[in-house]
CSV table of C-alpha atoms in Angstrom, one decimal:
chain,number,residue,atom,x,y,z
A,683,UNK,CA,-6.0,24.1,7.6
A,684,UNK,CA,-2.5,24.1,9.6
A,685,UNK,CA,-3.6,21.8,12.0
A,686,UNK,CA,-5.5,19.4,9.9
A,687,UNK,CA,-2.7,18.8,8.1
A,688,UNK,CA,-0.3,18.6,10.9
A,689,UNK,CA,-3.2,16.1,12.2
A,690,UNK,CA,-2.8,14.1,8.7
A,691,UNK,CA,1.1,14.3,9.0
A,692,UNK,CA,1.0,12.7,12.5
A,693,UNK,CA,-1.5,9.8,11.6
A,694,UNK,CA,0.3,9.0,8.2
A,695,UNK,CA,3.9,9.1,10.4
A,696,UNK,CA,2.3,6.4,12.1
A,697,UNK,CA,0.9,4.4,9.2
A,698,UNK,CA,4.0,4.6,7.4
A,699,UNK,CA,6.5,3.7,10.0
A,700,UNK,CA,4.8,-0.2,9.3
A,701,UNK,CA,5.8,0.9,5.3
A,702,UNK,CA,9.1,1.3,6.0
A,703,UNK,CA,9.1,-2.3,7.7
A,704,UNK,CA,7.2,-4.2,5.9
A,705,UNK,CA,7.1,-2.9,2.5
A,706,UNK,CA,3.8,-2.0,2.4
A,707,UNK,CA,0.6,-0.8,5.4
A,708,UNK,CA,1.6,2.6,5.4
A,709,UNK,CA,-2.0,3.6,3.9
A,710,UNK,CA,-4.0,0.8,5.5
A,711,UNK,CA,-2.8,2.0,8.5
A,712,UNK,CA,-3.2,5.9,8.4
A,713,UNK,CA,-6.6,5.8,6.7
A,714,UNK,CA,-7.7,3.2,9.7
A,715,UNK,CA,-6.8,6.5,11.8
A,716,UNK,CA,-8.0,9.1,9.7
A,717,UNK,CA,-10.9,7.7,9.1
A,718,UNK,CA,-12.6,8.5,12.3
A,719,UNK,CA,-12.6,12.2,11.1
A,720,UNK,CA,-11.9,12.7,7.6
A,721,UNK,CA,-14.0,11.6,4.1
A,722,UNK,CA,-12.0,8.1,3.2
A,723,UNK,CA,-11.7,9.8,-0.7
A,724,UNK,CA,-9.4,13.1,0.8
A,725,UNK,CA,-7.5,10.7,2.7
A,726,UNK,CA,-6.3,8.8,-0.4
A,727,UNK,CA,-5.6,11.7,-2.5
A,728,UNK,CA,-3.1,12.8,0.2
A,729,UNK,CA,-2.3,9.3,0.6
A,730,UNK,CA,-1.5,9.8,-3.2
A,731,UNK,CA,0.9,11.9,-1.9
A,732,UNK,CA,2.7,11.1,0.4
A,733,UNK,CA,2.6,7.3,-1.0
A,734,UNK,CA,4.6,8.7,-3.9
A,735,UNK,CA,7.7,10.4,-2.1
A,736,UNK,CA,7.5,7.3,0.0
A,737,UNK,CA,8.2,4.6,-2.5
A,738,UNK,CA,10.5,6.9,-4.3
A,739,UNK,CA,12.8,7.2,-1.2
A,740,UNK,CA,12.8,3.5,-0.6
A,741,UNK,CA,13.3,2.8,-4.3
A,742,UNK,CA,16.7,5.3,-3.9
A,743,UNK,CA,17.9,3.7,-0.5
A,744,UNK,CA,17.6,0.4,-1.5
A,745,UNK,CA,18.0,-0.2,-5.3
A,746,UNK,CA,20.5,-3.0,-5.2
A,747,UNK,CA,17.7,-5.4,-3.5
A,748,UNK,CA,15.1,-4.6,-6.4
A,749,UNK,CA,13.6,-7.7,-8.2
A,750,UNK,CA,13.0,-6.4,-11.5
A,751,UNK,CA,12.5,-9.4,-13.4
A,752,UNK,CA,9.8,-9.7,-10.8
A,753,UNK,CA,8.6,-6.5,-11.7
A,754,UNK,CA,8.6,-6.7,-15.0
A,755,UNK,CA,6.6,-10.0,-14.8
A,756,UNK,CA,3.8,-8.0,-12.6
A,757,UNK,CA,3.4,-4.5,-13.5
A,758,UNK,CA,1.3,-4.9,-16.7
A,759,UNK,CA,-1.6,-7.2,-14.8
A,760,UNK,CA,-1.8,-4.0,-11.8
A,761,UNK,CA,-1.1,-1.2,-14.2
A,762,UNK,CA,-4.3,-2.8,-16.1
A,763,UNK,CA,-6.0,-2.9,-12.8
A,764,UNK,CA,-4.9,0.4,-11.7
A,765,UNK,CA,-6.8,2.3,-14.9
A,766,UNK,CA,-9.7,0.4,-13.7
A,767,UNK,CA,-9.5,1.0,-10.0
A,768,UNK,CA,-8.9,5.2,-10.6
A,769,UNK,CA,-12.4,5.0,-12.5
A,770,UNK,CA,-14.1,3.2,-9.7
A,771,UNK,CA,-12.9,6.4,-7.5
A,772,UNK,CA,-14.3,9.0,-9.3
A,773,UNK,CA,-18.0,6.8,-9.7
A,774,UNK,CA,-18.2,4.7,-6.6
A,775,UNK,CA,-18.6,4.7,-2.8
A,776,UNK,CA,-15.2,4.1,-1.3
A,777,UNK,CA,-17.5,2.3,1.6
A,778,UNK,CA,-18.5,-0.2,-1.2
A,779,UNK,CA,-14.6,-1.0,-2.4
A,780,UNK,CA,-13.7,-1.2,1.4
A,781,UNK,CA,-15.9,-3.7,2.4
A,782,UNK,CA,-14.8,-5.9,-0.6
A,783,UNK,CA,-11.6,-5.4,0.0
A,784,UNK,CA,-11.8,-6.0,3.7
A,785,UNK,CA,-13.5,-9.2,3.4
A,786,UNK,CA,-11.1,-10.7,0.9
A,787,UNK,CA,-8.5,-10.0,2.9
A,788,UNK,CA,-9.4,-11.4,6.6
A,789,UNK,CA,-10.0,-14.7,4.2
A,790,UNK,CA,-6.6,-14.7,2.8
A,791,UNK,CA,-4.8,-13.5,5.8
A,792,UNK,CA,-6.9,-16.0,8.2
A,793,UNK,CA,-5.7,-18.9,6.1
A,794,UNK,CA,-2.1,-18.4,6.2
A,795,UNK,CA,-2.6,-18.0,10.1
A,796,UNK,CA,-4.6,-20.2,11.2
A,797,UNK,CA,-4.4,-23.0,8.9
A,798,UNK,CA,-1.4,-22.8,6.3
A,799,UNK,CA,0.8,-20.9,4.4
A,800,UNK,CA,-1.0,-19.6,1.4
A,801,UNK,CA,0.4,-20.9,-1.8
A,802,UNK,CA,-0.9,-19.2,-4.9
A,803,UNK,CA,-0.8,-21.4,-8.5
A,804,UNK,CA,1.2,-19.1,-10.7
A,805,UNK,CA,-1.4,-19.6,-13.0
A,806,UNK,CA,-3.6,-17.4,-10.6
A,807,UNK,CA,-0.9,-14.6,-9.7
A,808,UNK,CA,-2.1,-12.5,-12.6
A,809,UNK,CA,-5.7,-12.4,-11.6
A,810,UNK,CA,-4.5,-11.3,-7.8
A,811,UNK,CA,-2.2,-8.7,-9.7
A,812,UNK,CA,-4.6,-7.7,-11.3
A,813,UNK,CA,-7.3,-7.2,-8.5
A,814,UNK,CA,-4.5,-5.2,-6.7
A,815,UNK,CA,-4.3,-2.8,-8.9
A,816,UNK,CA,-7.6,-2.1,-8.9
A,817,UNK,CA,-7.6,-1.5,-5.1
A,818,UNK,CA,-4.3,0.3,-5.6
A,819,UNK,CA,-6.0,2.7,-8.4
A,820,UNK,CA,-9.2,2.8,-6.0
A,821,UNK,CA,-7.8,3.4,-2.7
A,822,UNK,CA,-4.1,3.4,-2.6
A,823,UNK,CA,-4.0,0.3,-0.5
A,824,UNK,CA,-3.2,-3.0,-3.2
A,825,UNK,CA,0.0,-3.4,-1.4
A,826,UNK,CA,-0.5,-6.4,1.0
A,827,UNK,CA,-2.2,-8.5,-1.9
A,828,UNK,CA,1.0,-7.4,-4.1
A,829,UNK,CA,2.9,-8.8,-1.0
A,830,UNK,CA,1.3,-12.0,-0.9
A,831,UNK,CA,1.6,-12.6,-4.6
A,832,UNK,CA,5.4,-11.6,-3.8
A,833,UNK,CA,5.9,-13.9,-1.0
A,834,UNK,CA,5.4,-16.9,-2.9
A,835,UNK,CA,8.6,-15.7,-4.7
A,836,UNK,CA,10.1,-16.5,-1.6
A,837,UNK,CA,12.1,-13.2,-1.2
A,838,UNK,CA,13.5,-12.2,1.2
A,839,UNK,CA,12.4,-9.3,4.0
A,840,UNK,CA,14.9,-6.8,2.2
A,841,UNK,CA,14.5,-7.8,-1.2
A,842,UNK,CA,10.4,-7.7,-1.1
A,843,UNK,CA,10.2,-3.9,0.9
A,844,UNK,CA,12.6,-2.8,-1.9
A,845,UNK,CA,10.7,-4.6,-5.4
A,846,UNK,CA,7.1,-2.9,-3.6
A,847,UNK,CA,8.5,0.6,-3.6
A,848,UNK,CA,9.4,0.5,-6.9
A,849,UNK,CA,5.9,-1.1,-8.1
A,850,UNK,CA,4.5,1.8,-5.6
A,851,UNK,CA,6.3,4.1,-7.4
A,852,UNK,CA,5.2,3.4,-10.7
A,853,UNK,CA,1.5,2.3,-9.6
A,854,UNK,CA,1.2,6.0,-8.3
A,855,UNK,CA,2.7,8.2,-10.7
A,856,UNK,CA,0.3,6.5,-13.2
A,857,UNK,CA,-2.7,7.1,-11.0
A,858,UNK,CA,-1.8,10.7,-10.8
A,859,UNK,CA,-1.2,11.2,-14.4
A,860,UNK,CA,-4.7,9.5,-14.7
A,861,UNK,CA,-6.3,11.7,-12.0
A,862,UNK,CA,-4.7,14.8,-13.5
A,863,UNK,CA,-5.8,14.0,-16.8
A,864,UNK,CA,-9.8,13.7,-15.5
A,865,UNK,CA,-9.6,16.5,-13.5
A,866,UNK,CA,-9.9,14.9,-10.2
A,867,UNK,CA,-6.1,15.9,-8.9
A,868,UNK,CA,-5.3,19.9,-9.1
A,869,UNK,CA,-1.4,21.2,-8.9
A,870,UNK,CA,-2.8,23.4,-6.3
A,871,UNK,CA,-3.3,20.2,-3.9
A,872,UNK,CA,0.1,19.9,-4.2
A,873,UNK,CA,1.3,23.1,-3.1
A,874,UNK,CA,-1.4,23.7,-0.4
A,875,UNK,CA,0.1,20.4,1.2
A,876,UNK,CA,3.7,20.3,0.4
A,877,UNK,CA,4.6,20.1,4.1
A,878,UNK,CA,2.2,17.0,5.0
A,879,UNK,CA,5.5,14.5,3.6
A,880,UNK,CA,7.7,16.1,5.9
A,881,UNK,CA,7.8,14.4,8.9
A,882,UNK,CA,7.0,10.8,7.7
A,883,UNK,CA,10.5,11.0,6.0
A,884,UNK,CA,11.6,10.6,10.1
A,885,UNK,CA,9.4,7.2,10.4
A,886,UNK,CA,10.8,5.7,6.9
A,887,UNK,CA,14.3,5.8,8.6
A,888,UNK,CA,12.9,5.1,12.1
A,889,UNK,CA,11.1,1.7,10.0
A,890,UNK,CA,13.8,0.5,8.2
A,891,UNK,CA,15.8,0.8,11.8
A,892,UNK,CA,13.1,-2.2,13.1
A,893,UNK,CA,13.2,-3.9,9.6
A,894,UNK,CA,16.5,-5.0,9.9
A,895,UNK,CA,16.6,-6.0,13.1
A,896,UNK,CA,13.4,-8.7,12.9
A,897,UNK,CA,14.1,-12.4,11.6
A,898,UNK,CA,12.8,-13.4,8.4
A,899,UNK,CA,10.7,-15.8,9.6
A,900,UNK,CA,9.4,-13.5,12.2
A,901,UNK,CA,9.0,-11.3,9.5
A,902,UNK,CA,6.9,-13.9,7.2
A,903,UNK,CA,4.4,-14.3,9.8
A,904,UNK,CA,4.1,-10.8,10.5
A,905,UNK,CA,3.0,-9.7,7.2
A,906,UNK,CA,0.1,-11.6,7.2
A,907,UNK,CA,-0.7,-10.0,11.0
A,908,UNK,CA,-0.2,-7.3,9.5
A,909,UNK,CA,-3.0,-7.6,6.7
A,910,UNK,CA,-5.4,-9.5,8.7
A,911,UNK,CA,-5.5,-6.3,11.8
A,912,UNK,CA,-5.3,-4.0,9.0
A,913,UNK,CA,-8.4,-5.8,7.3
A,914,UNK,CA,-10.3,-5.7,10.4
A,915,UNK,CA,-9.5,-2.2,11.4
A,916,UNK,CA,-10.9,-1.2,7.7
A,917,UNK,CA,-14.3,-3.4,7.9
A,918,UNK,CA,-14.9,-1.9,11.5
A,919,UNK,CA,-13.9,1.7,11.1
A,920,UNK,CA,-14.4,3.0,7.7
């Protein structure tokens, strides 16, 4: 059990090192590892986890940069999507989300590469809220479609990490309460992996480090890099 979760701690490090940067691909990331050797629906319960204490240290460090007129205008359309999503978990393959979410993705992502920058109609931001909550509430992993609904707010690098953690934050204590309340999520999940958190607390700092130092519009095109590897990585491996 020790070095499973020593195993999970290392991968999730990893995963979230790219959270601390970019605001979000902490999950993508680490499940894209673990998923070679664990079941995808364990993963994203300690995900859960470590998701949680993740956002709420980067909603602590960098309060003053929260957009929360931004969030305000957002978190109804996920927190809809995110009731949605949990019940998909409990009654659904996570292979079947995966390969939706995969697919949707390598378009988006391939568009704003290849051909141009992907401008979403506000009039269309609330139904890619709302599918990112569902994936959120599914599998933990709506954060690079919140990001591109958030980067035609045209934030800035520091301003968009710090607005995700706190719509991370609130995305996942709702999914717990809602996985507590069905009986998927036991208090003694907490306490038989307290330690897992521990050492990803090191890559948040070691992140934010690299976060600083990369130009915003390096950092534009990076995000959708970002989301179009981590698409690929999830359509191929999981």
């Amino acid at each position: 059990m020790l070095s499973s979760g020593l195993f999970l701690s290392l991968a999730f490090s990893i995963g979230f090192i790219f959270e601390s940067i970019f605001g979000f691909g902490g999950g993508v990331i680490s499940y894209s590892i673990l998923g070679f050797f664990f079941d995808i629906k364990s993963i994203v319960m300690v995900g859960l986890y470590i998701g949680t204490i993740t956002a709420i240290v980067i909603v602590i460090t960098g309060y003053k940069n929260i957009n929360i007129k931004i969030v305000k205008n957002t978190i109804l359309y996920i927190i809809l999507g995110i009731f949605l999503g949990v019940v998909f978990f409990k009654i659904l393959p996570s292979k079947i989300l995966i390969r939706i979410y995969s697919i949707t993705l390598i378009i988006i992502s391939t568009r704003a590469l290849f051909f141009s920058e992907l401008k979403i109609k506000e009039k269309y931001t609330k139904y890619f809220l709302f599918l990112g909550g569902i994936i959120q509430g599914a599998l933990g992993v709506g954060g690079p479609i919140f990001a591109i609904v958030l980067k035609t707010q045209n934030l800035n690098k520091t301003v968009l990490r710090s607005t995700l953690g706190l719509i991370f934050a609130i995305c996942n204590v709702i999914r717990i309460i809602q996985l507590f309340i069905t009986n998927v999520l036991k208090i003694d999940f907490f306490t038989t992996n307290w330690y897992i958190p521990l050492p990803v607390m090191f890559s948040l700092w070691f992140g934010y480090i690299i976060h600083k130092k990369i130009p915003q519009k390096s950092f534009d095109r990076y995000i959708y890099i970002l989301i179009f590897t981590s698409a690929i990585a999830f359509l191929v491996f999981l």
